[in-house]
Amino acid sequence: MSFEEMCPVFRKVIAEWSPPRPLTKPPAPFLFHVHGDGNDHSGLRIVATDFQSNTFQAIKSRHQLEDLRDDIGIGGSWSEFVDYVTTSLKSGDVKLVMEDLYESGGASHAKLIAQKAKGMPRLSISLGKLVNGAASEAMAKISLELYKEFKDVQRSLIEEQDSKYQLTKVVAAEQEKNATLQKQLDMLLYSRKHKLQKISDRDNSDSTSVMVSQDSPDKHAAYNPSSTKGANRVVPAYRRSKVRGAVLDDTEDDA
């Protein structure tokens, strides 16, 4: 990775004087822009301006950045150094210190100081002051770059919102589809449950009919041996009563 490939860094920073000037008006807020140098694939360009009377710039070549890397003591690969510089400039610990006052009260140069985290090596880059047309050109360029960055963010936001809208439509369609399937499933389960209930009721009804038929008086009478005992019983011959008739005496008439 080189500085040409890094994402441009835009940051607001509050400047301070060195040495401090307690009786003067505090400096106006600055905007600084850091990006790869178009004329040097491994170079770096830094511009800081208050869009008034103070505009500073630094263009660092690969060789100068190698020296800077040695000065602050950052080892590792070149990509790791680029990442360290980028992360440091995006951190919350960034200061712009203006030094060497002109007689008119302005600063001749400034230093951009950044630190990735407390206790880690501090990055310090000297910036020279731009005047007249060079300053105006630098402010115009940083304004255009800032507008371009704004449009890129706006476009990304629109694309994200459109993607979110399309995703919302897909989710809504899936929810509607799921609701329809759930309704069909509920109807199918209800129909099946209703059929099972009817079958169960029919089986219960058949069982009850069988039980009632078995317990009916006519059924008991048909199978009760005592009900026919007296009516159809045949008395054996040897127990039948002998019929005794009148005894006729065959006596001769004496007359």
PDB file of C-alpha atoms in Angstrom, residues 4 16 42 46 70 80 88 96 98 123 137 153 173 186 194 214 226:
ATOM      1  CA  GLU A   4      -1.551   7.261  -3.389  1.00  0.00           C
ATOM      2  CA  GLU A  16      -2.302  26.984  18.852  1.00  0.00           C
ATOM      3  CA  SER A  42       4.783   7.256  -2.951  1.00  0.00           C
ATOM      4  CA  ILE A  46      -0.749  18.024   3.313  1.00  0.00           C
ATOM      5  CA  ASP A  70      13.574   6.730  10.713  1.00  0.00           C
ATOM      6  CA  GLU A  80       2.596  -0.592   7.950  1.00  0.00           C
ATOM      7  CA  SER A  88      -2.444   8.864  13.479  1.00  0.00           C
ATOM      8  CA  LEU A  96      -1.505  22.320  14.527  1.00  0.00           C
ATOM      9  CA  MET A  98       2.056  27.824  14.476  1.00  0.00           C
ATOM     10  CA  LEU A 123       4.324  12.102  14.076  1.00  0.00           C
ATOM     11  CA  GLU A 137      -5.090  27.912  -5.301  1.00  0.00           C
ATOM     12  CA  VAL A 153     -20.517  10.294   0.842  1.00  0.00           C
ATOM     13  CA  ALA A 173     -42.771  -9.709   0.198  1.00  0.00           C
ATOM     14  CA  ASP A 186     -53.589 -23.284   9.504  1.00  0.00           C
ATOM     15  CA  HIS A 194     -61.993 -31.430  11.929  1.00  0.00           C
ATOM     16  CA  GLN A 214     -75.894 -55.549  23.964  1.00  0.00           C
ATOM     17  CA  SER A 226     -85.030 -68.864  32.558  1.00  0.00           C
TER      18      SER A 226
END
